[in-house]
Amino acid sequence: MSATAKRWAGPMALYLLGIFMGALDTGIITPARPLISTQLGVDESAGIWMITIYTLAYAAAIPIMGKLADRSGRKPIYLLSIALFGAGSLLCGLSQDVGSFGMLIAARALQAIGGGGILPIATAEVGTTVPQERRGLALGLVGAVYGVANIFGASAGSLVLQIAGAENWQWIFYINIPITLAILVTGALILPNHTSEKVAPIDVWGSLVLVAMILSLLYGLRNLDYLDVATSITSTEVWPFLAAFLALLPVLIVVERRAADPVLHLSYFTDRGIALTLLLSLLSGVILMGVVFVPEFAENALRLPAGSGGYAVIALGLTSGVGAPLSGRLTDRFGPRLVLGFGALICLLAAVSLIGWAIPAPSTVSVMVSLCLLGLGLGFVVGSPLNYMMLERTAPEDSSSALATLSLMRSIGTTLAPAVMVGFLAQAGGVIQADVTAALPRSVPAPALPHAAELQATLTRWKSDPDLADRLGTLDPALLAPTDLTIDPTAGGTLPEPLVQELRTADVTTIVAVSKDVARAMFARETPHTIETITAGVTSGIDGVDAGLAGTADAEKKMTDSLATMSANLTAMAEAQQKMSRQLNEMDEGLAGMRKGVAGLDAGIAGMKKGIAGLDRAVAGMDEGLTAQRAALAGAEQGAAAAAHSPDPGVASQAAAQLAGLRGAVQDLENKRAAAVSQRTGLQAKLDQAVAKRADLVASQAKLQQGRSALAQARTKLTRGRDELLTAHSDLTDARAALLAKQDELRTTREQMVELRDAIPAAFDTALTTYLDEIDQAAPDIELAYQRGLNQGFRGVYLLFGGAAALALVALALVGRPRT
């Protein structure tokens, strides 16, 4: 090795190590980008700012760091850039602990500011210190290291995620810290410090206007709907920012014409060769950004877990590692145009292979072949040819400025391209949501509810029963009909934003699990109303049954009380009937006695009447005897008077004796007559008494007969009333039995309703489990729908990639040879 080679070998190794670290960090974040976006709660469009903010700040830092390097020397600014890059890496890692996406973006910007000084300073140092005959090889090594590190960074990111775990993505940034420390320590010892003799002021205004233009263009492109450009370009989120970009263009021209050392040398754009070279640099940045989405594409195409797609980039990196140094050697031999054209053609073939083969028919072969073509093309495009073309078209003293402008244009391409490319993927996210939800099962068998069929039959029968219809409440028997549940993801509006975000950040290996989350969300959105409706209806039915049970309990108690009262009344009526029967018997006996008494009285009255009549006849006979005796006595008195005068004392004595005897007979007959009259009077009195008694007895008998008739009628009424009460008692007993049967049915129905109501949540959980099982069965269709949806986005990405390659071929055809 010559002495000159030895002098630049050590510094070049450090510069290449810095380039390697900076380029590695561009690629290392690509497999982790979706994971970081998900964990920090941002969508795809916002997550791409992890890359675009880096390329934007990188582009803005290039001229500033270049000027500082020219003024203060390349060594201190290079080491400052390395230190800033390391500090930004540390803060990027700490943003996970803080959980702040804003901190991550700010730290990425700090990284980029450091990176803005690494590549241009290292490239300028290599391009100016390496001998002319070895410059192509040296610049080829710069391009190779940059390209290979950029590409293998994705593999390194997957490796770090596999070792540390996807949830510990901060380590993809922490690995920069030991490299930073090694470069700082070694660089302070061995790096030379070259400065420029003439240093123009930093073009601050030009840098600010350029950054504002890029930001406006970025924001407008970010909000553009690439599936409906004509409509979305009229949105206030798009056209004002695109208009601002166009409005700032003349401002930039004015500012740059007045700048002592403009950030963009407008004179470069007046030279067709240089302008086309700068255009090629911008297009190379667009082409390079195709690598950003390779891990995600490989994961989708090969169905790899999130974060592992970086390994698929190894194929791309190997061929790029071959192409980059080879491009340097071929550039020294054949010139940069031919080499760059070959690289652009290979990139175009890679785009055709990706769009026409790997995307519609993903397989290990189609993906690997396409990636190998992509890597080979990138190795030629991002290697030495562009640097060589720029240096051979500018003066040696302008090499730093020229290479800085070249890097700036590439950075503008790497800044704008992801914003457009991620737009395709963001639009594909909407397609994915529609396609995946369309692939989900649209219905699930109705949950089996206990006693549903019995209750439906019972409640349907109740609807025709006036006594039970009001017990249904709001419970419609049709609610219990075993119908399938319709699952419509679009019903009730769009999915919740977290689920939309989860769909957008899913990959083909997790889409089924995410679909299950969507299913759970749909169940959580759609079934509560059904559950609430059924539960409310059943609860209303239970309340109605409870009210019915309470009412039947009251009615049954009243019936029982009424039956008890009726039984008591029946008993009392039976006793009254017995008493009335006894009284009637007694009355019959009394009437019989009265009839006998009346008959006896009638017989006594008749006897007494006969006695009175006999007495009357005896008195009349006596009266006749007395009359005769009194006449005889009068004659005897006359005879006695005559005899008294008779001298015959015997005659007088006999006449006196006859007179006394006759007088005695008359007196005796009078006495007897008086006795007979007295007896007749007494017997008449008794007769009168007997007649009076008989009249009283007849009157009493009539009253007793009336009383008996009344009592007999009362007993008849009582018997009839008792019969009616017996019938009512029997009817009430039957009604109570029917009420008790209905009460038993109500209790049974209530128990069934309670069991059904309590089983509703578990039944719908079972329905969800069944639905999730159906999703598992539909997993191949869901994964295919996801792949196809996301492939629409990748088709747009690699159409842009292929378009940039095709445009590069056109520009190369127009660039011409450099003027000598």
PDB file of C-alpha atoms in Angstrom, residues 120-340:
ATOM      1  CA  PRO A 120     -21.748  15.340   2.634  1.00  0.00           C
ATOM      2  CA  ILE A 121     -18.624  16.004   4.706  1.00  0.00           C
ATOM      3  CA  ALA A 122     -17.453  12.411   4.392  1.00  0.00           C
ATOM      4  CA  THR A 123     -18.238  12.370   0.666  1.00  0.00           C
ATOM      5  CA  ALA A 124     -16.473  15.699   0.087  1.00  0.00           C
ATOM      6  CA  GLU A 125     -13.465  14.575   2.113  1.00  0.00           C
ATOM      7  CA  VAL A 126     -13.199  11.290   0.213  1.00  0.00           C
ATOM      8  CA  GLY A 127     -13.879  12.951  -3.139  1.00  0.00           C
ATOM      9  CA  THR A 128     -11.176  15.584  -2.631  1.00  0.00           C
ATOM     10  CA  THR A 129      -8.455  13.683  -0.768  1.00  0.00           C
ATOM     11  CA  VAL A 130      -8.475  10.368  -2.614  1.00  0.00           C
ATOM     12  CA  PRO A 131      -6.270  10.353  -5.695  1.00  0.00           C
ATOM     13  CA  GLN A 132      -8.015  10.883  -9.022  1.00  0.00           C
ATOM     14  CA  GLU A 133      -7.273   7.373 -10.247  1.00  0.00           C
ATOM     15  CA  ARG A 134      -8.868   5.830  -7.147  1.00  0.00           C
ATOM     16  CA  ARG A 135     -11.691   8.327  -6.733  1.00  0.00           C
ATOM     17  CA  GLY A 136     -14.271   6.213  -8.533  1.00  0.00           C
ATOM     18  CA  LEU A 137     -13.495   3.240  -6.287  1.00  0.00           C
ATOM     19  CA  ALA A 138     -13.534   5.417  -3.187  1.00  0.00           C
ATOM     20  CA  LEU A 139     -16.813   7.077  -4.079  1.00  0.00           C
ATOM     21  CA  GLY A 140     -18.116   3.639  -4.982  1.00  0.00           C
ATOM     22  CA  LEU A 141     -17.247   2.483  -1.468  1.00  0.00           C
ATOM     23  CA  VAL A 142     -19.083   5.512  -0.068  1.00  0.00           C
ATOM     24  CA  GLY A 143     -22.119   4.635  -2.132  1.00  0.00           C
ATOM     25  CA  ALA A 144     -21.780   0.949  -1.263  1.00  0.00           C
ATOM     26  CA  VAL A 145     -21.532   1.588   2.453  1.00  0.00           C
ATOM     27  CA  TYR A 146     -24.418   4.039   2.322  1.00  0.00           C
ATOM     28  CA  GLY A 147     -26.597   1.778   0.213  1.00  0.00           C
ATOM     29  CA  VAL A 148     -25.712  -1.482   1.957  1.00  0.00           C
ATOM     30  CA  ALA A 149     -26.127   0.024   5.418  1.00  0.00           C
ATOM     31  CA  ASN A 150     -29.388   1.617   4.382  1.00  0.00           C
ATOM     32  CA  ILE A 151     -30.634  -1.698   3.070  1.00  0.00           C
ATOM     33  CA  PHE A 152     -29.174  -4.008   5.720  1.00  0.00           C
ATOM     34  CA  GLY A 153     -30.460  -1.611   8.347  1.00  0.00           C
ATOM     35  CA  ALA A 154     -33.879  -3.210   7.931  1.00  0.00           C
ATOM     36  CA  SER A 155     -32.391  -6.643   8.659  1.00  0.00           C
ATOM     37  CA  ALA A 156     -30.539  -5.207  11.611  1.00  0.00           C
ATOM     38  CA  GLY A 157     -33.807  -3.713  12.847  1.00  0.00           C
ATOM     39  CA  SER A 158     -35.558  -7.081  12.627  1.00  0.00           C
ATOM     40  CA  LEU A 159     -32.660  -8.709  14.462  1.00  0.00           C
ATOM     41  CA  VAL A 160     -32.782  -6.133  17.260  1.00  0.00           C
ATOM     42  CA  LEU A 161     -36.562  -6.518  17.553  1.00  0.00           C
ATOM     43  CA  GLN A 162     -36.207 -10.289  17.674  1.00  0.00           C
ATOM     44  CA  ILE A 163     -33.560 -10.135  20.395  1.00  0.00           C
ATOM     45  CA  ALA A 164     -34.985  -7.298  22.489  1.00  0.00           C
ATOM     46  CA  GLY A 165     -38.633  -7.992  21.693  1.00  0.00           C
ATOM     47  CA  ALA A 166     -41.007  -5.990  19.523  1.00  0.00           C
ATOM     48  CA  GLU A 167     -42.149  -4.089  22.594  1.00  0.00           C
ATOM     49  CA  ASN A 168     -38.584  -2.817  23.185  1.00  0.00           C
ATOM     50  CA  TRP A 169     -38.015  -1.025  19.858  1.00  0.00           C
ATOM     51  CA  GLN A 170     -35.956   1.662  21.581  1.00  0.00           C
ATOM     52  CA  TRP A 171     -32.890  -0.580  21.256  1.00  0.00           C
ATOM     53  CA  ILE A 172     -32.766   0.022  17.494  1.00  0.00           C
ATOM     54  CA  PHE A 173     -31.625   3.537  18.453  1.00  0.00           C
ATOM     55  CA  TYR A 174     -29.462   2.651  21.436  1.00  0.00           C
ATOM     56  CA  ILE A 175     -27.080   0.572  19.270  1.00  0.00           C
ATOM     57  CA  ASN A 176     -25.855   3.865  17.729  1.00  0.00           C
ATOM     58  CA  ILE A 177     -24.441   5.066  21.033  1.00  0.00           C
ATOM     59  CA  PRO A 178     -21.334   2.788  21.205  1.00  0.00           C
ATOM     60  CA  ILE A 179     -20.593   3.498  17.507  1.00  0.00           C
ATOM     61  CA  THR A 180     -20.903   7.223  18.229  1.00  0.00           C
ATOM     62  CA  LEU A 181     -18.479   7.027  21.128  1.00  0.00           C
ATOM     63  CA  ALA A 182     -15.987   4.987  19.082  1.00  0.00           C
ATOM     64  CA  ILE A 183     -16.014   7.495  16.198  1.00  0.00           C
ATOM     65  CA  LEU A 184     -15.714  10.491  18.531  1.00  0.00           C
ATOM     66  CA  VAL A 185     -12.728   9.084  20.391  1.00  0.00           C
ATOM     67  CA  THR A 186     -10.895   7.740  17.341  1.00  0.00           C
ATOM     68  CA  GLY A 187     -11.788  10.685  15.111  1.00  0.00           C
ATOM     69  CA  ALA A 188     -10.418  13.177  17.607  1.00  0.00           C
ATOM     70  CA  LEU A 189      -7.074  11.368  17.292  1.00  0.00           C
ATOM     71  CA  ILE A 190      -6.653  10.592  13.595  1.00  0.00           C
ATOM     72  CA  LEU A 191      -8.937  12.731  11.436  1.00  0.00           C
ATOM     73  CA  PRO A 192      -7.302  15.564   9.504  1.00  0.00           C
ATOM     74  CA  ASN A 193      -8.930  18.991   9.520  1.00  0.00           C
ATOM     75  CA  HIS A 194      -9.377  20.502   6.080  1.00  0.00           C
ATOM     76  CA  THR A 195     -10.895  23.949   5.646  1.00  0.00           C
ATOM     77  CA  SER A 196     -11.745  26.136   2.695  1.00  0.00           C
ATOM     78  CA  GLU A 197      -9.868  29.347   2.123  1.00  0.00           C
ATOM     79  CA  LYS A 198     -12.951  31.242   1.076  1.00  0.00           C
ATOM     80  CA  VAL A 199     -16.086  30.741   3.135  1.00  0.00           C
ATOM     81  CA  ALA A 200     -19.272  32.485   2.130  1.00  0.00           C
ATOM     82  CA  PRO A 201     -22.021  33.300   4.651  1.00  0.00           C
ATOM     83  CA  ILE A 202     -24.579  30.599   5.397  1.00  0.00           C
ATOM     84  CA  ASP A 203     -27.700  30.939   3.268  1.00  0.00           C
ATOM     85  CA  VAL A 204     -30.144  31.029   6.194  1.00  0.00           C
ATOM     86  CA  TRP A 205     -33.054  32.553   4.268  1.00  0.00           C
ATOM     87  CA  GLY A 206     -32.616  30.193   1.375  1.00  0.00           C
ATOM     88  CA  SER A 207     -32.620  27.242   3.764  1.00  0.00           C
ATOM     89  CA  LEU A 208     -35.754  28.499   5.521  1.00  0.00           C
ATOM     90  CA  VAL A 209     -37.644  29.105   2.268  1.00  0.00           C
ATOM     91  CA  LEU A 210     -36.580  25.714   0.925  1.00  0.00           C
ATOM     92  CA  VAL A 211     -37.711  23.964   4.110  1.00  0.00           C
ATOM     93  CA  ALA A 212     -41.032  25.854   4.013  1.00  0.00           C
ATOM     94  CA  MET A 213     -41.537  24.805   0.397  1.00  0.00           C
ATOM     95  CA  ILE A 214     -40.792  21.171   1.173  1.00  0.00           C
ATOM     96  CA  LEU A 215     -43.047  21.209   4.246  1.00  0.00           C
ATOM     97  CA  SER A 216     -45.910  22.722   2.218  1.00  0.00           C
ATOM     98  CA  LEU A 217     -45.463  20.180  -0.536  1.00  0.00           C
ATOM     99  CA  LEU A 218     -45.182  17.351   2.014  1.00  0.00           C
ATOM    100  CA  TYR A 219     -48.334  18.346   3.851  1.00  0.00           C
ATOM    101  CA  GLY A 220     -50.307  18.763   0.637  1.00  0.00           C
ATOM    102  CA  LEU A 221     -49.137  15.410  -0.721  1.00  0.00           C
ATOM    103  CA  ARG A 222     -49.828  13.747   2.643  1.00  0.00           C
ATOM    104  CA  ASN A 223     -53.503  14.754   2.499  1.00  0.00           C
ATOM    105  CA  LEU A 224     -53.966  13.913  -1.184  1.00  0.00           C
ATOM    106  CA  ASP A 225     -56.198  10.940  -1.962  1.00  0.00           C
ATOM    107  CA  TYR A 226     -54.268   9.098  -4.639  1.00  0.00           C
ATOM    108  CA  LEU A 227     -57.331   7.014  -5.521  1.00  0.00           C
ATOM    109  CA  ASP A 228     -59.337  10.192  -6.196  1.00  0.00           C
ATOM    110  CA  VAL A 229     -56.821  12.911  -7.031  1.00  0.00           C
ATOM    111  CA  ALA A 230     -59.250  15.079  -8.998  1.00  0.00           C
ATOM    112  CA  THR A 231     -61.595  15.472  -6.050  1.00  0.00           C
ATOM    113  CA  SER A 232     -59.111  15.538  -3.172  1.00  0.00           C
ATOM    114  CA  ILE A 233     -56.855  18.164  -4.770  1.00  0.00           C
ATOM    115  CA  THR A 234     -59.672  20.681  -4.273  1.00  0.00           C
ATOM    116  CA  SER A 235     -59.678  20.022  -0.518  1.00  0.00           C
ATOM    117  CA  THR A 236     -58.575  22.847   1.770  1.00  0.00           C
ATOM    118  CA  GLU A 237     -56.159  20.326   3.270  1.00  0.00           C
ATOM    119  CA  VAL A 238     -54.378  20.006  -0.092  1.00  0.00           C
ATOM    120  CA  TRP A 239     -54.556  22.859  -2.579  1.00  0.00           C
ATOM    121  CA  PRO A 240     -53.547  25.749  -0.245  1.00  0.00           C
ATOM    122  CA  PHE A 241     -50.306  23.947   0.600  1.00  0.00           C
ATOM    123  CA  LEU A 242     -49.551  23.039  -2.999  1.00  0.00           C
ATOM    124  CA  ALA A 243     -50.296  26.658  -3.906  1.00  0.00           C
ATOM    125  CA  ALA A 244     -47.936  27.810  -1.119  1.00  0.00           C
ATOM    126  CA  PHE A 245     -45.214  25.614  -2.604  1.00  0.00           C
ATOM    127  CA  LEU A 246     -45.674  27.231  -6.018  1.00  0.00           C
ATOM    128  CA  ALA A 247     -45.893  30.711  -4.473  1.00  0.00           C
ATOM    129  CA  LEU A 248     -42.606  30.205  -2.604  1.00  0.00           C
ATOM    130  CA  LEU A 249     -40.765  29.084  -5.738  1.00  0.00           C
ATOM    131  CA  PRO A 250     -40.164  32.622  -7.098  1.00  0.00           C
ATOM    132  CA  VAL A 251     -39.294  33.720  -3.555  1.00  0.00           C
ATOM    133  CA  LEU A 252     -36.625  31.028  -3.437  1.00  0.00           C
ATOM    134  CA  ILE A 253     -35.254  32.146  -6.795  1.00  0.00           C
ATOM    135  CA  VAL A 254     -34.989  35.753  -5.600  1.00  0.00           C
ATOM    136  CA  VAL A 255     -33.390  34.772  -2.289  1.00  0.00           C
ATOM    137  CA  GLU A 256     -30.908  32.405  -3.919  1.00  0.00           C
ATOM    138  CA  ARG A 257     -29.837  34.986  -6.543  1.00  0.00           C
ATOM    139  CA  ARG A 258     -28.962  37.405  -3.760  1.00  0.00           C
ATOM    140  CA  ALA A 259     -27.237  34.849  -1.534  1.00  0.00           C
ATOM    141  CA  ALA A 260     -23.429  34.884  -1.466  1.00  0.00           C
ATOM    142  CA  ASP A 261     -23.366  31.089  -1.380  1.00  0.00           C
ATOM    143  CA  PRO A 262     -26.877  29.861  -2.053  1.00  0.00           C
ATOM    144  CA  VAL A 263     -28.142  26.605  -0.652  1.00  0.00           C
ATOM    145  CA  LEU A 264     -29.259  25.843  -4.181  1.00  0.00           C
ATOM    146  CA  HIS A 265     -26.937  27.155  -6.833  1.00  0.00           C
ATOM    147  CA  LEU A 266     -29.368  28.356  -9.478  1.00  0.00           C
ATOM    148  CA  SER A 267     -26.530  28.348 -11.942  1.00  0.00           C
ATOM    149  CA  TYR A 268     -26.512  24.576 -11.656  1.00  0.00           C
ATOM    150  CA  PHE A 269     -30.023  24.535 -13.062  1.00  0.00           C
ATOM    151  CA  THR A 270     -28.986  26.609 -16.072  1.00  0.00           C
ATOM    152  CA  ASP A 271     -26.582  23.900 -17.095  1.00  0.00           C
ATOM    153  CA  ARG A 272     -28.580  21.098 -18.668  1.00  0.00           C
ATOM    154  CA  GLY A 273     -26.135  18.408 -17.686  1.00  0.00           C
ATOM    155  CA  ILE A 274     -25.910  19.522 -14.054  1.00  0.00           C
ATOM    156  CA  ALA A 275     -29.676  20.133 -13.827  1.00  0.00           C
ATOM    157  CA  LEU A 276     -30.393  16.674 -15.180  1.00  0.00           C
ATOM    158  CA  THR A 277     -27.787  15.236 -12.803  1.00  0.00           C
ATOM    159  CA  LEU A 278     -29.577  16.947  -9.922  1.00  0.00           C
ATOM    160  CA  LEU A 279     -32.881  15.590 -11.248  1.00  0.00           C
ATOM    161  CA  LEU A 280     -31.315  12.145 -11.344  1.00  0.00           C
ATOM    162  CA  SER A 281     -30.202  12.631  -7.742  1.00  0.00           C
ATOM    163  CA  LEU A 282     -33.770  13.534  -6.748  1.00  0.00           C
ATOM    164  CA  LEU A 283     -35.052  10.491  -8.616  1.00  0.00           C
ATOM    165  CA  SER A 284     -32.427   8.320  -6.926  1.00  0.00           C
ATOM    166  CA  GLY A 285     -33.829   9.506  -3.601  1.00  0.00           C
ATOM    167  CA  VAL A 286     -37.297   8.441  -4.741  1.00  0.00           C
ATOM    168  CA  ILE A 287     -35.914   5.080  -5.882  1.00  0.00           C
ATOM    169  CA  LEU A 288     -34.018   4.634  -2.625  1.00  0.00           C
ATOM    170  CA  MET A 289     -37.195   5.159  -0.622  1.00  0.00           C
ATOM    171  CA  GLY A 290     -38.657   2.071  -2.231  1.00  0.00           C
ATOM    172  CA  VAL A 291     -36.506   0.216   0.272  1.00  0.00           C
ATOM    173  CA  VAL A 292     -38.395   1.779   3.191  1.00  0.00           C
ATOM    174  CA  PHE A 293     -41.467  -0.298   2.455  1.00  0.00           C
ATOM    175  CA  VAL A 294     -39.705  -3.533   1.534  1.00  0.00           C
ATOM    176  CA  PRO A 295     -39.900  -5.029   5.086  1.00  0.00           C
ATOM    177  CA  GLU A 296     -43.632  -4.346   5.252  1.00  0.00           C
ATOM    178  CA  PHE A 297     -44.095  -5.681   1.722  1.00  0.00           C
ATOM    179  CA  ALA A 298     -42.121  -8.854   2.519  1.00  0.00           C
ATOM    180  CA  GLU A 299     -44.126  -9.400   5.704  1.00  0.00           C
ATOM    181  CA  ASN A 300     -47.358  -9.085   3.767  1.00  0.00           C
ATOM    182  CA  ALA A 301     -46.266 -11.182   0.785  1.00  0.00           C
ATOM    183  CA  LEU A 302     -44.580 -13.968   2.783  1.00  0.00           C
ATOM    184  CA  ARG A 303     -46.914 -13.746   5.790  1.00  0.00           C
ATOM    185  CA  LEU A 304     -44.151 -12.960   8.259  1.00  0.00           C
ATOM    186  CA  PRO A 305     -44.642 -11.605  11.800  1.00  0.00           C
ATOM    187  CA  ALA A 306     -44.458  -7.837  12.241  1.00  0.00           C
ATOM    188  CA  GLY A 307     -40.912  -6.611  12.626  1.00  0.00           C
ATOM    189  CA  SER A 308     -39.312  -9.624  10.907  1.00  0.00           C
ATOM    190  CA  GLY A 309     -39.614  -8.349   7.348  1.00  0.00           C
ATOM    191  CA  GLY A 310     -36.179  -6.788   7.632  1.00  0.00           C
ATOM    192  CA  TYR A 311     -34.651 -10.223   7.177  1.00  0.00           C
ATOM    193  CA  ALA A 312     -36.105 -10.403   3.685  1.00  0.00           C
ATOM    194  CA  VAL A 313     -34.095  -7.287   2.849  1.00  0.00           C
ATOM    195  CA  ILE A 314     -30.925  -9.349   3.201  1.00  0.00           C
ATOM    196  CA  ALA A 315     -31.442 -10.552  -0.374  1.00  0.00           C
ATOM    197  CA  LEU A 316     -31.780  -6.961  -1.492  1.00  0.00           C
ATOM    198  CA  GLY A 317     -28.764  -5.949   0.567  1.00  0.00           C
ATOM    199  CA  LEU A 318     -26.542  -8.727  -0.795  1.00  0.00           C
ATOM    200  CA  THR A 319     -27.165  -7.782  -4.397  1.00  0.00           C
ATOM    201  CA  SER A 320     -26.868  -4.094  -3.529  1.00  0.00           C
ATOM    202  CA  GLY A 321     -23.586  -4.850  -1.813  1.00  0.00           C
ATOM    203  CA  VAL A 322     -22.428  -6.401  -5.052  1.00  0.00           C
ATOM    204  CA  GLY A 323     -23.777  -3.632  -7.256  1.00  0.00           C
ATOM    205  CA  ALA A 324     -22.447  -0.629  -5.321  1.00  0.00           C
ATOM    206  CA  PRO A 325     -18.708  -1.390  -5.391  1.00  0.00           C
ATOM    207  CA  LEU A 326     -19.055  -2.877  -8.868  1.00  0.00           C
ATOM    208  CA  SER A 327     -20.652   0.362 -10.012  1.00  0.00           C
ATOM    209  CA  GLY A 328     -17.568   2.194  -8.800  1.00  0.00           C
ATOM    210  CA  ARG A 329     -15.205  -0.016 -10.782  1.00  0.00           C
ATOM    211  CA  LEU A 330     -17.425   0.084 -13.857  1.00  0.00           C
ATOM    212  CA  THR A 331     -17.705   3.857 -13.546  1.00  0.00           C
ATOM    213  CA  ASP A 332     -13.921   4.180 -13.697  1.00  0.00           C
ATOM    214  CA  ARG A 333     -13.971   2.001 -16.819  1.00  0.00           C
ATOM    215  CA  PHE A 334     -17.179   2.842 -18.700  1.00  0.00           C
ATOM    216  CA  GLY A 335     -18.249   6.166 -17.243  1.00  0.00           C
ATOM    217  CA  PRO A 336     -21.119   7.019 -14.903  1.00  0.00           C
ATOM    218  CA  ARG A 337     -23.935   7.390 -17.489  1.00  0.00           C
ATOM    219  CA  LEU A 338     -23.798   3.831 -18.683  1.00  0.00           C
ATOM    220  CA  VAL A 339     -23.514   2.458 -15.154  1.00  0.00           C
ATOM    221  CA  LEU A 340     -26.346   4.632 -13.857  1.00  0.00           C
TER     222      LEU A 340
END
